[in-house]
Amino acid sequence: MSRSGKSGKLDEHFLMRLSANFQDIFNYFHTLYPLRNDVWDHLERLVNVLIDKYLERDKDLKLVDKKREGDPNWILSQELVGMMLYVDRFAGDLKGLKDKLGYLEELGVNLVHLMPILKCPEKNNDGGYAVSDYRSINPAIGTMEEVKALAKDFKKKDMVLMMDLVLNHTSNQHEWAQKAREGDPKYQGYYYFFNDRTVPDQFEQSLPQVFPESAPGNFTYIEDVNKWVMSVFHNYQWDLNYTNPEVFIEMLDIILYLSNQGIDILRLDALAFMWKKVGTTSQNLWEAHLLIKTFKSCVRVGAPGTLFLAEAIVAPDEIIKYFGEVQTTSNECDLAYNATLMTLLWDTVATKNNRLLWSTMHNVPHKPMGATWLNYVRCHDDIGLGYEDQHAEWAGYSPWHHRQFLINFMVGNIDWSFGRGRKFMEDKVKGDARISGSLASLAGLERALVEKDKDAEALALQRIVMLHSIIVSYGGIPMLYAGDELARINDYSFEEDPSLSYDNRWMHRPKMDWKQADLRKKKSTVEGKVFTELQKLIKIRKKQKAFADSEVRHLVDCHNQHLLAYVRGEGNKRVFVVVNLNDHPEELKMDMMFHLGFDMKKGVKDLYSGAELDFSGYKYTLDPHQFIWIIQQ
């Protein structure tokens, strides 16, 4: 069976996968579009897209598909360590990135997330998240041919390549939007167009605002056609209308096209917003989950080696749903950002205790066994304080007052706080805000350097390494943010650029300074100290099977709120992780070691330092922000 004009052929693997997944595809698709007379025509077109894109798929990628199908838990390996970066700010362009792969390998990174690289307007592009062409790369960065070549280089080095795919909206400069603006009813049907404000006003009753300061409202008037279009993020980002099956099929074609370029993981941006319904927040609706299930079932047929990452920065109970409801594997996304852990880590920095982390992580539902988290301390975006009020109350806090404390701490509005962040999208009515700022500046390094306080500098560096030690050992894939391995502080040059100055998130999106990066080779420098420590963390992680996400993890109560503790693995291979969150020494009682079944007569060792731990006096004292990875001698 083959289709004319295609170089490949349909093999038994494709036909078996189509047979195994077709019932799900049919059921999902028919549930999404139950009342359409043309649903069968669209379903036929969907299958033809699967066939066409599979026939275009390189044989090397089909071999990768086969290998990953045989080892579906490859994504759980402790050997995976990631970094997210802007290609232009990190290396100039794709050619420059290829030249810098040695730097990533030196650190130990083997999974790279390329921040938005698809074609977008020079202005009004939301940092690349307003896509004008899904099949072209931003010319300033390179070409799709260079992406395909880079993907081949990655596979030769056993590295994993991830890129962004914005599913919820396009730029108003996209071909579909341009045709809609010209009055083409077919392409107006690709978006949410309305003749007057009646329906938009109904939506606005329950729709929250993503950017209330810079982009208030959720609809934009298009004078050319005298209509309103939904634009939840910015007025130049038009929301796609997935109630139209043609939109689904167009985006499926794009997903498979990008997979065919060699992309291993697609980061699905803003997927929580994909289905709109009057009278709701139009976030996390069951139809949005059904859309992802349908995409996933289709990809299992045409490109099973390609995985999905959920970009859903929502409450813990909602994040977990983007893995799907299957316990042994995922029928939606294979990975998700552990935004909850990230928020809680910054809470521990401010409070120096584990109370909110403990009350929250004990109440986060379990993920499917075959899926995994991306754990991170910092990313390109702002930091939202998205913990549950109930969890804060269980930790002994007033939720509103605690958020006020955290915001003021992180922006340095408290005399003793060392944070040097800035408020982002402040809601003065609710007293809420998100936080911008680099990891190093939020962790106190910027203040220490400005004040030339060596003691504070040492504490800040310990804090930075401590935070990374948690994401490396906690369970999931640690994801570093480019520049954090060098302790880059806030870059205020964005204020001088009119195209960036309106958005203070650019303060933590600095261009890579490769002369500064060279300082990593001198261990006496700030850069050298942090780079060397992170390099060591990663090296140990990769050799320690207990850190794989297939291994168990459970939190341990050390009866000391300043200690974060958890066990990874089981039996003789387990690792007991203890972290001092405080900037003062704290004690770990030997009773805890007996309780966990360690044989203290044989002695215990710190996997990280290599030193035998001295529990004379029936306790071990951890220095400020020290962490120990305890194993049996």
PDB file of N, CA, C and O in Angstrom, residues 302-332:
ATOM      1  N   GLY A 302       2.127   7.865  13.384  1.00  0.00           N
ATOM      2  CA  GLY A 302       3.024   8.404  12.364  1.00  0.00           C
ATOM      3  C   GLY A 302       4.430   8.702  12.806  1.00  0.00           C
ATOM      4  O   GLY A 302       5.349   8.732  11.970  1.00  0.00           O
ATOM      5  N   ALA A 303       4.653   8.933  14.108  1.00  0.00           N
ATOM      6  CA  ALA A 303       5.990   9.301  14.596  1.00  0.00           C
ATOM      7  C   ALA A 303       6.110   8.947  16.068  1.00  0.00           C
ATOM      8  O   ALA A 303       6.266   9.826  16.920  1.00  0.00           O
ATOM      9  N   PRO A 304       6.062   7.653  16.401  1.00  0.00           N
ATOM     10  CA  PRO A 304       5.992   7.255  17.815  1.00  0.00           C
ATOM     11  C   PRO A 304       7.226   7.595  18.638  1.00  0.00           C
ATOM     12  O   PRO A 304       7.173   7.551  19.872  1.00  0.00           O
ATOM     13  N   GLY A 305       8.325   7.943  17.997  1.00  0.00           N
ATOM     14  CA  GLY A 305       9.512   8.346  18.745  1.00  0.00           C
ATOM     15  C   GLY A 305       9.468   9.772  19.225  1.00  0.00           C
ATOM     16  O   GLY A 305      10.354  10.217  19.967  1.00  0.00           O
ATOM     17  N   THR A 306       8.438  10.518  18.823  1.00  0.00           N
ATOM     18  CA  THR A 306       8.303  11.924  19.199  1.00  0.00           C
ATOM     19  C   THR A 306       7.432  12.062  20.443  1.00  0.00           C
ATOM     20  O   THR A 306       6.355  11.468  20.527  1.00  0.00           O
ATOM     21  N   LEU A 307       7.901  12.858  21.401  1.00  0.00           N
ATOM     22  CA  LEU A 307       7.193  13.033  22.667  1.00  0.00           C
ATOM     23  C   LEU A 307       6.621  14.445  22.782  1.00  0.00           C
ATOM     24  O   LEU A 307       7.053  15.365  22.089  1.00  0.00           O
ATOM     25  N   PHE A 308       5.661  14.586  23.687  1.00  0.00           N
ATOM     26  CA  PHE A 308       5.037  15.885  23.972  1.00  0.00           C
ATOM     27  C   PHE A 308       5.418  16.340  25.382  1.00  0.00           C
ATOM     28  O   PHE A 308       5.379  15.551  26.330  1.00  0.00           O
ATOM     29  N   LEU A 309       5.745  17.618  25.499  1.00  0.00           N
ATOM     30  CA  LEU A 309       5.929  18.268  26.799  1.00  0.00           C
ATOM     31  C   LEU A 309       4.793  19.252  27.008  1.00  0.00           C
ATOM     32  O   LEU A 309       4.533  20.107  26.157  1.00  0.00           O
ATOM     33  N   ALA A 310       4.122  19.146  28.154  1.00  0.00           N
ATOM     34  CA  ALA A 310       3.018  20.051  28.476  1.00  0.00           C
ATOM     35  C   ALA A 310       3.544  21.337  29.089  1.00  0.00           C
ATOM     36  O   ALA A 310       4.196  21.307  30.127  1.00  0.00           O
ATOM     37  N   GLU A 311       3.263  22.453  28.431  1.00  0.00           N
ATOM     38  CA  GLU A 311       3.542  23.757  29.029  1.00  0.00           C
ATOM     39  C   GLU A 311       2.221  24.223  29.642  1.00  0.00           C
ATOM     40  O   GLU A 311       1.428  24.912  29.006  1.00  0.00           O
ATOM     41  N   ALA A 312       1.975  23.767  30.851  1.00  0.00           N
ATOM     42  CA  ALA A 312       0.739  24.105  31.554  1.00  0.00           C
ATOM     43  C   ALA A 312       1.114  24.535  32.960  1.00  0.00           C
ATOM     44  O   ALA A 312       1.306  23.699  33.845  1.00  0.00           O
ATOM     45  N   ILE A 313       1.242  25.840  33.146  1.00  0.00           N
ATOM     46  CA  ILE A 313       1.648  26.352  34.458  1.00  0.00           C
ATOM     47  C   ILE A 313       0.376  26.632  35.251  1.00  0.00           C
ATOM     48  O   ILE A 313      -0.105  27.763  35.350  1.00  0.00           O
ATOM     49  N   VAL A 314      -0.185  25.558  35.773  1.00  0.00           N
ATOM     50  CA  VAL A 314      -1.474  25.634  36.475  1.00  0.00           C
ATOM     51  C   VAL A 314      -1.343  24.903  37.811  1.00  0.00           C
ATOM     52  O   VAL A 314      -0.278  24.404  38.163  1.00  0.00           O
ATOM     53  N   ALA A 315      -2.430  24.845  38.544  1.00  0.00           N
ATOM     54  CA  ALA A 315      -2.429  24.229  39.874  1.00  0.00           C
ATOM     55  C   ALA A 315      -2.007  22.761  39.777  1.00  0.00           C
ATOM     56  O   ALA A 315      -2.220  22.105  38.751  1.00  0.00           O
ATOM     57  N   PRO A 316      -1.390  22.227  40.853  1.00  0.00           N
ATOM     58  CA  PRO A 316      -0.896  20.839  40.828  1.00  0.00           C
ATOM     59  C   PRO A 316      -1.938  19.818  40.384  1.00  0.00           C
ATOM     60  O   PRO A 316      -1.640  18.918  39.610  1.00  0.00           O
ATOM     61  N   ASP A 317      -3.167  19.954  40.865  1.00  0.00           N
ATOM     62  CA  ASP A 317      -4.211  18.996  40.498  1.00  0.00           C
ATOM     63  C   ASP A 317      -4.551  19.074  39.022  1.00  0.00           C
ATOM     64  O   ASP A 317      -5.055  18.100  38.445  1.00  0.00           O
ATOM     65  N   GLU A 318      -4.293  20.235  38.401  1.00  0.00           N
ATOM     66  CA  GLU A 318      -4.565  20.387  36.975  1.00  0.00           C
ATOM     67  C   GLU A 318      -3.371  19.945  36.130  1.00  0.00           C
ATOM     68  O   GLU A 318      -3.541  19.354  35.061  1.00  0.00           O
ATOM     69  N   ILE A 319      -2.159  20.241  36.602  1.00  0.00           N
ATOM     70  CA  ILE A 319      -0.965  19.849  35.844  1.00  0.00           C
ATOM     71  C   ILE A 319      -0.949  18.346  35.614  1.00  0.00           C
ATOM     72  O   ILE A 319      -0.676  17.869  34.505  1.00  0.00           O
ATOM     73  N   ILE A 320      -1.259  17.596  36.644  1.00  0.00           N
ATOM     74  CA  ILE A 320      -1.155  16.139  36.576  1.00  0.00           C
ATOM     75  C   ILE A 320      -2.067  15.569  35.505  1.00  0.00           C
ATOM     76  O   ILE A 320      -1.794  14.507  34.922  1.00  0.00           O
ATOM     77  N   LYS A 321      -3.149  16.274  35.191  1.00  0.00           N
ATOM     78  CA  LYS A 321      -4.112  15.770  34.211  1.00  0.00           C
ATOM     79  C   LYS A 321      -3.548  15.771  32.793  1.00  0.00           C
ATOM     80  O   LYS A 321      -4.064  15.050  31.925  1.00  0.00           O
ATOM     81  N   TYR A 322      -2.515  16.568  32.561  1.00  0.00           N
ATOM     82  CA  TYR A 322      -1.958  16.645  31.200  1.00  0.00           C
ATOM     83  C   TYR A 322      -1.074  15.449  30.858  1.00  0.00           C
ATOM     84  O   TYR A 322      -0.612  15.331  29.717  1.00  0.00           O
ATOM     85  N   PHE A 323      -0.847  14.559  31.807  1.00  0.00           N
ATOM     86  CA  PHE A 323      -0.247  13.264  31.478  1.00  0.00           C
ATOM     87  C   PHE A 323      -1.312  12.303  30.947  1.00  0.00           C
ATOM     88  O   PHE A 323      -0.992  11.313  30.306  1.00  0.00           O
ATOM     89  N   GLY A 324      -2.563  12.571  31.248  1.00  0.00           N
ATOM     90  CA  GLY A 324      -3.640  11.649  30.929  1.00  0.00           C
ATOM     91  C   GLY A 324      -3.981  10.807  32.135  1.00  0.00           C
ATOM     92  O   GLY A 324      -3.303  10.833  33.153  1.00  0.00           O
ATOM     93  N   GLU A 325      -5.049  10.042  32.002  1.00  0.00           N
ATOM     94  CA  GLU A 325      -5.562   9.314  33.168  1.00  0.00           C
ATOM     95  C   GLU A 325      -5.042   7.883  33.248  1.00  0.00           C
ATOM     96  O   GLU A 325      -5.387   7.143  34.164  1.00  0.00           O
ATOM     97  N   VAL A 326      -4.202   7.461  32.305  1.00  0.00           N
ATOM     98  CA  VAL A 326      -3.650   6.108  32.319  1.00  0.00           C
ATOM     99  C   VAL A 326      -2.490   6.058  33.301  1.00  0.00           C
ATOM    100  O   VAL A 326      -1.635   6.942  33.313  1.00  0.00           O
ATOM    101  N   GLN A 327      -2.415   5.010  34.127  1.00  0.00           N
ATOM    102  CA  GLN A 327      -1.410   4.945  35.182  1.00  0.00           C
ATOM    103  C   GLN A 327      -0.075   4.367  34.732  1.00  0.00           C
ATOM    104  O   GLN A 327       0.967   4.673  35.289  1.00  0.00           O
ATOM    105  N   THR A 328      -0.093   3.493  33.710  1.00  0.00           N
ATOM    106  CA  THR A 328       1.153   2.852  33.299  1.00  0.00           C
ATOM    107  C   THR A 328       1.923   3.658  32.267  1.00  0.00           C
ATOM    108  O   THR A 328       3.129   3.515  32.133  1.00  0.00           O
ATOM    109  N   THR A 329       1.254   4.501  31.524  1.00  0.00           N
ATOM    110  CA  THR A 329       1.914   5.321  30.510  1.00  0.00           C
ATOM    111  C   THR A 329       1.131   6.623  30.394  1.00  0.00           C
ATOM    112  O   THR A 329       0.293   6.916  31.222  1.00  0.00           O
ATOM    113  N   SER A 330       1.412   7.400  29.362  1.00  0.00           N
ATOM    114  CA  SER A 330       0.695   8.655  29.179  1.00  0.00           C
ATOM    115  C   SER A 330      -0.097   8.593  27.882  1.00  0.00           C
ATOM    116  O   SER A 330       0.417   8.138  26.863  1.00  0.00           O
ATOM    117  N   ASN A 331      -1.343   9.041  27.917  1.00  0.00           N
ATOM    118  CA  ASN A 331      -2.087   9.154  26.663  1.00  0.00           C
ATOM    119  C   ASN A 331      -2.333  10.614  26.300  1.00  0.00           C
ATOM    120  O   ASN A 331      -3.154  10.926  25.436  1.00  0.00           O
ATOM    121  N   GLU A 332      -1.584  11.527  26.970  1.00  0.00           N
ATOM    122  CA  GLU A 332      -1.567  12.928  26.553  1.00  0.00           C
ATOM    123  C   GLU A 332      -0.101  13.342  26.383  1.00  0.00           C
ATOM    124  O   GLU A 332       0.509  13.049  25.364  1.00  0.00           O
TER     125      GLU A 332
END
